[in-house]
Every structure is written in structure tokens, then in C-alpha cells.
Amino acid sequence: MVKRECNSATGASTHAEHGERVAAMFGRIAGWYDFLNHALSGCQDIYWRYRLAKAARPNPGETVLDLAAGTMDVSVELLRQYPECRVAALDFALPMLETGRDRKLKNGREEKIYPVQADGRSLPLPDACMGAATIAFGIRNILPREDAYKEFYRVLKPGARLCILEFGTGSKRVWKGLYNFYLDTLLPFIGDRISGDPGAYRYLAETIKTFPDERALAQEMVDAGFERVYHVPMMSGIVYLHVGEKPHASDQD
């Protein structure tokens, strides 16, 4: 029993340290983050985020959780598609939120998008308060992911959707290996030269290569209690949109 408790404490400490390292890394590249997202994806990330927001489907007047909001590109797109809603933009890296706030929360957006620094494993939100939730390229940065799924499930209203935008596993050969070469070589090289951070885009490439495939991620959502789970590939499976719903109260009886 003592050994299990020690192992659990050690794991929690390791996960906390991982989260702090990732937050610090994103904080260092916050100023270049939007430019590199567009440049390294050929601006496809704009379309991916559009699809993510479109899948959320909150009811008018509800609040949507945008976790790992970063510089709030998804938050802005959610507000554009659902102007009657509000967006809780939460991220562990405060410099990312500050960069997004200074650049994007203008022309009335600041009245409907609320940036808050928060840990995705322990959200500062009451139960069943969100009409939808999104997370773009952030679920792989949260360890353990199960804690994030539990929090999503807790804060969503019954029937609300969780929408995850994430890279597919980089362990599969895509475009006859061209994408894998890009992931292993070009992405870290270009990202390092522009951002000035020698580790940030190497970390990105490594997390993509070791990330579970789309079926495994879908199963994680099912195991967390979500239903009607499905995924949609984009760019030959380089990116996937995952969608699941929190069951209605009658379905949980």
C-alpha cells in the first residue's frame, strides 16, 4: 500500500512538472505562435479551427469552454460562428493568453471572451455549466489525459459536445513518407530558427510521433463516458477532428 501511494505521488509530481515545463515553453514562443501555426501548416490551421468550432454546436446564449486556448484563435472563431454565446478561454500558459488578448480581444470581443489561466486537470468551473467544449492541439500536452477528460465531462451540460482537434499519430507513413520527413526534419528546423527556442518544435514533433492513433483516442473518450464518439480525418489523417457527447441525464440512469 505504501509503495502504491509513493508511486502515485511521484506520478502526480512528474505530471505537474511536465505541465509547468510545457507552459513555460509555450510562454517563450507566444509572440511567434500564430505566425508559425499559419506558416508551418500552409494556413490550413485556419480551416481546421473552423471545422472544430462548427462541430461544437452550443445553444444560443450558452458559454463554451475553449481549453488550451493559447492565443485564442479558436475562441474568436467560436464567437464568430456563435455570436450569441460567450467563451471561457482557459490555458496554463499565461503569456499565450496575454498575447492573444492584446492582439485579438477588440471590437467587442473582450466582452464575450474571458481569458483565464487554469490547469486543464482541475478547472475552476462549476459542474454542468458549459454548452460545449473545444481543445485544439492541446490534449496531448496534458498528463494524464484521463484527468482532462474527467474535467470536460464534469463541466459540460448533459447533451453538450466535446470537440478535440489534434494531430494524428506521426508513426504512420503519410504521403509516402513525405510528411514524416517534414515532421522529423523540417518542422523542428524551421520552428527553431524562427521562434528562437531550440526545443519547442522538437517537442512538438516528438509528441506527434508518440501520440495514440485516432482509434485509441476515440476509445479514451468512450472510456471517459462520452457517447456518439466519432472522428473525421483531414489532410490524409495528418489532423483529426474528434467529437463526443456527454449523455443526457436520462441516458445515464
PDB file of C-alpha atoms in Angstrom:
ATOM      1  CA  MET A   1       0.000   0.000   0.000  1.00  0.00           C
ATOM      2  CA  VAL A   2       2.776   2.433   0.914  1.00  0.00           C
ATOM      3  CA  LYS A   3       4.581   1.674  -2.346  1.00  0.00           C
ATOM      4  CA  ARG A   4       1.464   2.374  -4.419  1.00  0.00           C
ATOM      5  CA  GLU A   5       0.901   5.667  -2.620  1.00  0.00           C
ATOM      6  CA  CYS A   6       4.505   6.723  -3.217  1.00  0.00           C
ATOM      7  CA  ASN A   7       4.267   5.799  -6.871  1.00  0.00           C
ATOM      8  CA  SER A   8       1.050   7.792  -7.172  1.00  0.00           C
ATOM      9  CA  ALA A   9       2.639  10.827  -5.545  1.00  0.00           C
ATOM     10  CA  THR A  10       5.684  10.552  -7.771  1.00  0.00           C
ATOM     11  CA  GLY A  11       3.472  10.326 -10.859  1.00  0.00           C
ATOM     12  CA  ALA A  12       1.474  13.377  -9.814  1.00  0.00           C
ATOM     13  CA  SER A  13       4.685  15.316  -9.229  1.00  0.00           C
ATOM     14  CA  THR A  14       6.047  14.269 -12.620  1.00  0.00           C
ATOM     15  CA  HIS A  15       2.836  15.303 -14.359  1.00  0.00           C
ATOM     16  CA  ALA A  16       2.846  18.663 -12.588  1.00  0.00           C
ATOM     17  CA  GLU A  17       6.464  19.278 -13.591  1.00  0.00           C
ATOM     18  CA  HIS A  18       5.630  18.312 -17.175  1.00  0.00           C
ATOM     19  CA  GLY A  19       2.769  20.808 -17.230  1.00  0.00           C
ATOM     20  CA  GLU A  20       4.989  23.585 -15.902  1.00  0.00           C
ATOM     21  CA  ARG A  21       7.693  22.840 -18.487  1.00  0.00           C
ATOM     22  CA  VAL A  22       5.164  22.859 -21.343  1.00  0.00           C
ATOM     23  CA  ALA A  23       3.569  26.090 -20.103  1.00  0.00           C
ATOM     24  CA  ALA A  24       6.989  27.754 -19.866  1.00  0.00           C
ATOM     25  CA  MET A  25       7.902  26.564 -23.365  1.00  0.00           C
ATOM     26  CA  PHE A  26       4.710  27.945 -24.913  1.00  0.00           C
ATOM     27  CA  GLY A  27       5.207  31.144 -22.971  1.00  0.00           C
ATOM     28  CA  ARG A  28       8.597  31.607 -24.614  1.00  0.00           C
ATOM     29  CA  ILE A  29       7.224  31.253 -28.154  1.00  0.00           C
ATOM     30  CA  ALA A  30       3.921  33.104 -27.620  1.00  0.00           C
ATOM     31  CA  GLY A  31       4.898  36.020 -29.824  1.00  0.00           C
ATOM     32  CA  TRP A  32       5.654  33.749 -32.803  1.00  0.00           C
ATOM     33  CA  TYR A  33       2.929  31.181 -32.183  1.00  0.00           C
ATOM     34  CA  ASP A  34       0.262  32.444 -34.608  1.00  0.00           C
ATOM     35  CA  PHE A  35       2.743  33.148 -37.410  1.00  0.00           C
ATOM     36  CA  LEU A  36       4.326  29.701 -37.132  1.00  0.00           C
ATOM     37  CA  ASN A  37       0.945  27.950 -36.981  1.00  0.00           C
ATOM     38  CA  HIS A  38      -0.062  29.545 -40.266  1.00  0.00           C
ATOM     39  CA  ALA A  39       3.334  29.176 -41.936  1.00  0.00           C
ATOM     40  CA  LEU A  40       4.024  25.578 -40.949  1.00  0.00           C
ATOM     41  CA  SER A  41       0.526  24.399 -41.914  1.00  0.00           C
ATOM     42  CA  GLY A  42       0.245  26.411 -45.128  1.00  0.00           C
ATOM     43  CA  CYS A  43      -2.637  28.271 -43.414  1.00  0.00           C
ATOM     44  CA  GLN A  44      -4.615  25.014 -43.206  1.00  0.00           C
ATOM     45  CA  ASP A  45      -4.870  25.545 -39.440  1.00  0.00           C
ATOM     46  CA  ILE A  46      -7.444  28.276 -40.106  1.00  0.00           C
ATOM     47  CA  TYR A  47      -9.732  25.754 -41.800  1.00  0.00           C
ATOM     48  CA  TRP A  48      -9.100  23.137 -39.111  1.00  0.00           C
ATOM     49  CA  ARG A  49     -10.178  25.548 -36.401  1.00  0.00           C
ATOM     50  CA  TYR A  50     -13.244  26.497 -38.429  1.00  0.00           C
ATOM     51  CA  ARG A  51     -14.253  22.828 -38.541  1.00  0.00           C
ATOM     52  CA  LEU A  52     -13.610  22.449 -34.823  1.00  0.00           C
ATOM     53  CA  ALA A  53     -15.851  25.384 -33.936  1.00  0.00           C
ATOM     54  CA  LYS A  54     -18.550  24.257 -36.372  1.00  0.00           C
ATOM     55  CA  ALA A  55     -18.750  20.873 -34.642  1.00  0.00           C
ATOM     56  CA  ALA A  56     -19.308  22.392 -31.169  1.00  0.00           C
ATOM     57  CA  ARG A  57     -22.974  23.377 -31.729  1.00  0.00           C
ATOM     58  CA  PRO A  58     -23.756  25.175 -28.458  1.00  0.00           C
ATOM     59  CA  ASN A  59     -27.242  26.530 -27.934  1.00  0.00           C
ATOM     60  CA  PRO A  60     -27.696  30.314 -28.218  1.00  0.00           C
ATOM     61  CA  GLY A  61     -26.661  32.152 -25.067  1.00  0.00           C
ATOM     62  CA  GLU A  62     -24.568  29.323 -23.645  1.00  0.00           C
ATOM     63  CA  THR A  63     -20.920  29.510 -22.593  1.00  0.00           C
ATOM     64  CA  VAL A  64     -18.354  27.425 -24.471  1.00  0.00           C
ATOM     65  CA  LEU A  65     -15.141  26.205 -22.873  1.00  0.00           C
ATOM     66  CA  ASP A  66     -12.058  26.609 -25.066  1.00  0.00           C
ATOM     67  CA  LEU A  67      -9.335  24.744 -23.190  1.00  0.00           C
ATOM     68  CA  ALA A  68      -5.677  25.167 -24.166  1.00  0.00           C
ATOM     69  CA  ALA A  69      -6.946  28.348 -25.799  1.00  0.00           C
ATOM     70  CA  GLY A  70      -3.451  29.702 -26.410  1.00  0.00           C
ATOM     71  CA  THR A  71      -3.683  32.984 -28.301  1.00  0.00           C
ATOM     72  CA  MET A  72      -7.431  32.412 -28.650  1.00  0.00           C
ATOM     73  CA  ASP A  73      -7.805  31.735 -32.369  1.00  0.00           C
ATOM     74  CA  VAL A  74     -10.440  29.083 -31.604  1.00  0.00           C
ATOM     75  CA  SER A  75     -12.177  31.367 -29.110  1.00  0.00           C
ATOM     76  CA  VAL A  76     -12.500  34.075 -31.755  1.00  0.00           C
ATOM     77  CA  GLU A  77     -13.805  31.570 -34.311  1.00  0.00           C
ATOM     78  CA  LEU A  78     -16.352  30.238 -31.816  1.00  0.00           C
ATOM     79  CA  LEU A  79     -17.622  33.748 -31.207  1.00  0.00           C
ATOM     80  CA  ARG A  80     -17.752  34.417 -34.947  1.00  0.00           C
ATOM     81  CA  GLN A  81     -19.895  31.325 -35.565  1.00  0.00           C
ATOM     82  CA  TYR A  82     -21.981  31.661 -32.389  1.00  0.00           C
ATOM     83  CA  PRO A  83     -22.245  35.416 -31.695  1.00  0.00           C
ATOM     84  CA  GLU A  84     -24.903  34.908 -29.020  1.00  0.00           C
ATOM     85  CA  CYS A  85     -22.568  32.737 -26.934  1.00  0.00           C
ATOM     86  CA  ARG A  86     -19.718  33.503 -24.562  1.00  0.00           C
ATOM     87  CA  VAL A  87     -16.324  31.780 -24.479  1.00  0.00           C
ATOM     88  CA  ALA A  88     -14.266  30.793 -21.446  1.00  0.00           C
ATOM     89  CA  ALA A  89     -10.713  30.758 -22.858  1.00  0.00           C
ATOM     90  CA  LEU A  90      -8.552  28.765 -20.449  1.00  0.00           C
ATOM     91  CA  ASP A  91      -4.853  27.990 -20.778  1.00  0.00           C
ATOM     92  CA  PHE A  92      -1.988  27.048 -18.460  1.00  0.00           C
ATOM     93  CA  ALA A  93       0.438  29.435 -20.244  1.00  0.00           C
ATOM     94  CA  LEU A  94      -0.406  32.994 -19.223  1.00  0.00           C
ATOM     95  CA  PRO A  95       1.848  34.671 -21.862  1.00  0.00           C
ATOM     96  CA  MET A  96      -0.149  32.943 -24.605  1.00  0.00           C
ATOM     97  CA  LEU A  97      -3.404  34.375 -23.269  1.00  0.00           C
ATOM     98  CA  GLU A  98      -1.853  37.810 -22.831  1.00  0.00           C
ATOM     99  CA  THR A  99      -0.581  37.780 -26.428  1.00  0.00           C
ATOM    100  CA  GLY A 100      -3.994  36.784 -27.726  1.00  0.00           C
ATOM    101  CA  ARG A 101      -5.757  39.341 -25.551  1.00  0.00           C
ATOM    102  CA  ASP A 102      -3.597  42.187 -26.818  1.00  0.00           C
ATOM    103  CA  ARG A 103      -3.968  41.189 -30.465  1.00  0.00           C
ATOM    104  CA  LYS A 104      -7.495  39.849 -30.751  1.00  0.00           C
ATOM    105  CA  LEU A 105      -9.821  40.931 -27.959  1.00  0.00           C
ATOM    106  CA  LYS A 106     -11.024  44.100 -29.652  1.00  0.00           C
ATOM    107  CA  ASN A 107     -14.204  45.408 -31.263  1.00  0.00           C
ATOM    108  CA  GLY A 108     -16.436  43.971 -28.560  1.00  0.00           C
ATOM    109  CA  ARG A 109     -14.818  40.540 -28.348  1.00  0.00           C
ATOM    110  CA  GLU A 110     -13.406  41.426 -24.939  1.00  0.00           C
ATOM    111  CA  GLU A 111     -16.983  41.485 -23.633  1.00  0.00           C
ATOM    112  CA  LYS A 112     -17.664  37.878 -24.638  1.00  0.00           C
ATOM    113  CA  ILE A 113     -14.303  36.075 -24.460  1.00  0.00           C
ATOM    114  CA  TYR A 114     -12.898  35.589 -20.965  1.00  0.00           C
ATOM    115  CA  PRO A 115      -9.218  34.524 -20.803  1.00  0.00           C
ATOM    116  CA  VAL A 116      -8.255  32.731 -17.582  1.00  0.00           C
ATOM    117  CA  GLN A 117      -5.056  30.925 -16.627  1.00  0.00           C
ATOM    118  CA  ALA A 118      -6.038  27.432 -15.497  1.00  0.00           C
ATOM    119  CA  ASP A 119      -4.893  23.822 -15.276  1.00  0.00           C
ATOM    120  CA  GLY A 120      -6.894  21.505 -17.543  1.00  0.00           C
ATOM    121  CA  ARG A 121      -6.766  18.791 -14.863  1.00  0.00           C
ATOM    122  CA  SER A 122      -8.597  20.972 -12.334  1.00  0.00           C
ATOM    123  CA  LEU A 123     -10.863  23.505 -13.989  1.00  0.00           C
ATOM    124  CA  PRO A 124     -12.112  26.495 -11.950  1.00  0.00           C
ATOM    125  CA  LEU A 125     -15.656  25.925 -13.185  1.00  0.00           C
ATOM    126  CA  PRO A 126     -18.846  24.559 -11.588  1.00  0.00           C
ATOM    127  CA  ASP A 127     -20.446  21.298 -12.669  1.00  0.00           C
ATOM    128  CA  ALA A 128     -22.591  21.159 -15.816  1.00  0.00           C
ATOM    129  CA  CYS A 129     -22.105  24.801 -16.767  1.00  0.00           C
ATOM    130  CA  MET A 130     -20.724  24.625 -20.319  1.00  0.00           C
ATOM    131  CA  GLY A 131     -22.756  24.256 -23.505  1.00  0.00           C
ATOM    132  CA  ALA A 132     -19.793  22.821 -25.437  1.00  0.00           C
ATOM    133  CA  ALA A 133     -16.043  22.388 -25.078  1.00  0.00           C
ATOM    134  CA  THR A 134     -13.171  22.562 -27.536  1.00  0.00           C
ATOM    135  CA  ILE A 135      -9.463  21.882 -27.349  1.00  0.00           C
ATOM    136  CA  ALA A 136      -7.134  22.399 -30.315  1.00  0.00           C
ATOM    137  CA  PHE A 137      -3.732  20.720 -30.334  1.00  0.00           C
ATOM    138  CA  GLY A 138      -3.664  20.659 -26.562  1.00  0.00           C
ATOM    139  CA  ILE A 139      -4.882  17.309 -25.286  1.00  0.00           C
ATOM    140  CA  ARG A 140      -1.503  15.662 -25.952  1.00  0.00           C
ATOM    141  CA  ASN A 141       0.162  18.228 -23.665  1.00  0.00           C
ATOM    142  CA  ILE A 142      -1.947  17.285 -20.628  1.00  0.00           C
ATOM    143  CA  LEU A 143      -0.785  14.370 -18.495  1.00  0.00           C
ATOM    144  CA  PRO A 144      -2.574  12.289 -17.532  1.00  0.00           C
ATOM    145  CA  ARG A 145      -5.203  12.840 -20.243  1.00  0.00           C
ATOM    146  CA  GLU A 146      -7.766  10.992 -18.153  1.00  0.00           C
ATOM    147  CA  ASP A 147      -7.848  13.907 -15.719  1.00  0.00           C
ATOM    148  CA  ALA A 148      -8.687  16.316 -18.533  1.00  0.00           C
ATOM    149  CA  TYR A 149     -11.461  14.047 -19.838  1.00  0.00           C
ATOM    150  CA  LYS A 150     -12.954  13.858 -16.340  1.00  0.00           C
ATOM    151  CA  GLU A 151     -12.967  17.631 -16.065  1.00  0.00           C
ATOM    152  CA  PHE A 152     -14.517  18.060 -19.502  1.00  0.00           C
ATOM    153  CA  TYR A 153     -17.213  15.574 -18.543  1.00  0.00           C
ATOM    154  CA  ARG A 154     -17.828  17.306 -15.219  1.00  0.00           C
ATOM    155  CA  VAL A 155     -18.235  20.850 -16.551  1.00  0.00           C
ATOM    156  CA  LEU A 156     -20.278  20.013 -19.664  1.00  0.00           C
ATOM    157  CA  LYS A 157     -24.045  20.095 -19.592  1.00  0.00           C
ATOM    158  CA  PRO A 158     -25.824  16.828 -20.462  1.00  0.00           C
ATOM    159  CA  GLY A 159     -26.004  16.524 -24.235  1.00  0.00           C
ATOM    160  CA  ALA A 160     -23.147  19.007 -24.798  1.00  0.00           C
ATOM    161  CA  ARG A 161     -20.292  18.197 -27.132  1.00  0.00           C
ATOM    162  CA  LEU A 162     -16.579  17.802 -26.540  1.00  0.00           C
ATOM    163  CA  CYS A 163     -14.632  18.572 -29.731  1.00  0.00           C
ATOM    164  CA  ILE A 164     -10.940  17.758 -29.964  1.00  0.00           C
ATOM    165  CA  LEU A 165      -8.672  18.897 -32.781  1.00  0.00           C
ATOM    166  CA  GLU A 166      -5.410  17.008 -32.741  1.00  0.00           C
ATOM    167  CA  PHE A 167      -2.659  15.672 -34.947  1.00  0.00           C
ATOM    168  CA  GLY A 168      -2.874  12.033 -35.913  1.00  0.00           C
ATOM    169  CA  THR A 169      -0.065   9.768 -34.838  1.00  0.00           C
ATOM    170  CA  GLY A 170       3.171  10.516 -36.629  1.00  0.00           C
ATOM    171  CA  SER A 171       4.104   6.844 -36.554  1.00  0.00           C
ATOM    172  CA  LYS A 172       2.106   6.179 -39.742  1.00  0.00           C
ATOM    173  CA  ARG A 173       3.581   6.909 -43.149  1.00  0.00           C
ATOM    174  CA  VAL A 174       1.648   9.715 -44.850  1.00  0.00           C
ATOM    175  CA  TRP A 175       2.165  10.917 -48.426  1.00  0.00           C
ATOM    176  CA  LYS A 176       4.727   8.138 -48.987  1.00  0.00           C
ATOM    177  CA  GLY A 177       6.785   9.322 -46.052  1.00  0.00           C
ATOM    178  CA  LEU A 178       6.987  12.985 -47.098  1.00  0.00           C
ATOM    179  CA  TYR A 179       5.018  14.125 -44.071  1.00  0.00           C
ATOM    180  CA  ASN A 180       7.186  12.024 -41.785  1.00  0.00           C
ATOM    181  CA  PHE A 181      10.306  13.679 -43.211  1.00  0.00           C
ATOM    182  CA  TYR A 182       8.698  17.071 -42.649  1.00  0.00           C
ATOM    183  CA  LEU A 183       7.829  16.107 -39.080  1.00  0.00           C
ATOM    184  CA  ASP A 184      11.262  14.718 -38.240  1.00  0.00           C
ATOM    185  CA  THR A 185      13.436  17.271 -40.010  1.00  0.00           C
ATOM    186  CA  LEU A 186      11.832  20.374 -41.458  1.00  0.00           C
ATOM    187  CA  LEU A 187       9.368  21.210 -38.669  1.00  0.00           C
ATOM    188  CA  PRO A 188      11.990  21.343 -35.883  1.00  0.00           C
ATOM    189  CA  PHE A 189      14.484  23.166 -38.119  1.00  0.00           C
ATOM    190  CA  ILE A 190      12.094  25.887 -39.275  1.00  0.00           C
ATOM    191  CA  GLY A 191      10.402  26.274 -35.899  1.00  0.00           C
ATOM    192  CA  ASP A 192      13.715  26.574 -34.073  1.00  0.00           C
ATOM    193  CA  ARG A 193      15.128  29.165 -36.490  1.00  0.00           C
ATOM    194  CA  ILE A 194      12.078  31.420 -36.391  1.00  0.00           C
ATOM    195  CA  SER A 195      10.942  31.090 -32.775  1.00  0.00           C
ATOM    196  CA  GLY A 196      14.439  31.136 -31.319  1.00  0.00           C
ATOM    197  CA  ASP A 197      13.524  28.299 -28.966  1.00  0.00           C
ATOM    198  CA  PRO A 198      15.688  25.263 -29.770  1.00  0.00           C
ATOM    199  CA  GLY A 199      13.376  22.763 -28.102  1.00  0.00           C
ATOM    200  CA  ALA A 200       9.793  23.857 -28.714  1.00  0.00           C
ATOM    201  CA  TYR A 201       9.232  22.397 -32.167  1.00  0.00           C
ATOM    202  CA  ARG A 202      11.341  19.339 -31.456  1.00  0.00           C
ATOM    203  CA  TYR A 203       8.947  18.727 -28.576  1.00  0.00           C
ATOM    204  CA  LEU A 204       6.020  19.196 -30.954  1.00  0.00           C
ATOM    205  CA  ALA A 205       7.404  16.650 -33.401  1.00  0.00           C
ATOM    206  CA  GLU A 206       8.128  14.120 -30.657  1.00  0.00           C
ATOM    207  CA  THR A 207       4.659  14.389 -29.113  1.00  0.00           C
ATOM    208  CA  ILE A 208       3.045  13.895 -32.519  1.00  0.00           C
ATOM    209  CA  LYS A 209       5.152  10.804 -33.222  1.00  0.00           C
ATOM    210  CA  THR A 210       4.326   9.208 -29.876  1.00  0.00           C
ATOM    211  CA  PHE A 211       0.654  10.213 -29.738  1.00  0.00           C
ATOM    212  CA  PRO A 212      -2.036   7.477 -29.911  1.00  0.00           C
ATOM    213  CA  ASP A 213      -3.792   6.935 -33.218  1.00  0.00           C
ATOM    214  CA  GLU A 214      -7.338   8.121 -33.881  1.00  0.00           C
ATOM    215  CA  ARG A 215      -8.972   4.869 -32.746  1.00  0.00           C
ATOM    216  CA  ALA A 216      -7.136   4.873 -29.438  1.00  0.00           C
ATOM    217  CA  LEU A 217      -8.074   8.494 -28.770  1.00  0.00           C
ATOM    218  CA  ALA A 218     -11.702   7.763 -29.586  1.00  0.00           C
ATOM    219  CA  GLN A 219     -11.612   4.877 -27.118  1.00  0.00           C
ATOM    220  CA  GLU A 220     -10.232   7.195 -24.447  1.00  0.00           C
ATOM    221  CA  MET A 221     -13.261   9.434 -24.941  1.00  0.00           C
ATOM    222  CA  VAL A 222     -15.612   6.457 -24.694  1.00  0.00           C
ATOM    223  CA  ASP A 223     -13.858   5.244 -21.542  1.00  0.00           C
ATOM    224  CA  ALA A 224     -14.353   8.720 -20.037  1.00  0.00           C
ATOM    225  CA  GLY A 225     -18.122   8.364 -20.511  1.00  0.00           C
ATOM    226  CA  PHE A 226     -18.731  10.199 -23.775  1.00  0.00           C
ATOM    227  CA  GLU A 227     -21.094   8.743 -26.341  1.00  0.00           C
ATOM    228  CA  ARG A 228     -21.730   9.172 -30.074  1.00  0.00           C
ATOM    229  CA  VAL A 229     -17.974   9.457 -30.462  1.00  0.00           C
ATOM    230  CA  TYR A 230     -16.637   9.834 -33.983  1.00  0.00           C
ATOM    231  CA  HIS A 231     -13.590  11.244 -35.738  1.00  0.00           C
ATOM    232  CA  VAL A 232     -13.018  12.934 -39.092  1.00  0.00           C
ATOM    233  CA  PRO A 233      -9.623  12.876 -40.855  1.00  0.00           C
ATOM    234  CA  MET A 234      -8.240  15.963 -42.551  1.00  0.00           C
ATOM    235  CA  MET A 235      -5.197  16.226 -44.813  1.00  0.00           C
ATOM    236  CA  SER A 236      -4.931  12.447 -45.222  1.00  0.00           C
ATOM    237  CA  GLY A 237      -5.067  11.894 -41.468  1.00  0.00           C
ATOM    238  CA  ILE A 238      -2.375  14.393 -40.505  1.00  0.00           C
ATOM    239  CA  VAL A 239      -5.074  16.039 -38.368  1.00  0.00           C
ATOM    240  CA  TYR A 240      -8.259  14.582 -36.861  1.00  0.00           C
ATOM    241  CA  LEU A 241     -11.393  16.172 -35.500  1.00  0.00           C
ATOM    242  CA  HIS A 242     -12.794  14.065 -32.633  1.00  0.00           C
ATOM    243  CA  VAL A 243     -16.327  14.657 -31.354  1.00  0.00           C
ATOM    244  CA  GLY A 244     -18.232  13.118 -28.456  1.00  0.00           C
ATOM    245  CA  GLU A 245     -21.297  13.991 -26.375  1.00  0.00           C
ATOM    246  CA  LYS A 246     -21.944  13.890 -22.680  1.00  0.00           C
ATOM    247  CA  PRO A 247     -25.018  11.656 -22.228  1.00  0.00           C
ATOM    248  CA  HIS A 248     -28.330  13.233 -21.364  1.00  0.00           C
ATOM    249  CA  ALA A 249     -29.480  12.685 -17.796  1.00  0.00           C
ATOM    250  CA  SER A 250     -32.000  10.057 -18.937  1.00  0.00           C
ATOM    251  CA  ASP A 251     -29.238   8.130 -20.709  1.00  0.00           C
ATOM    252  CA  GLN A 252     -27.196   7.950 -17.505  1.00  0.00           C
ATOM    253  CA  ASP A 253     -29.951   6.329 -15.447  1.00  0.00           C
TER     254      ASP A 253
END
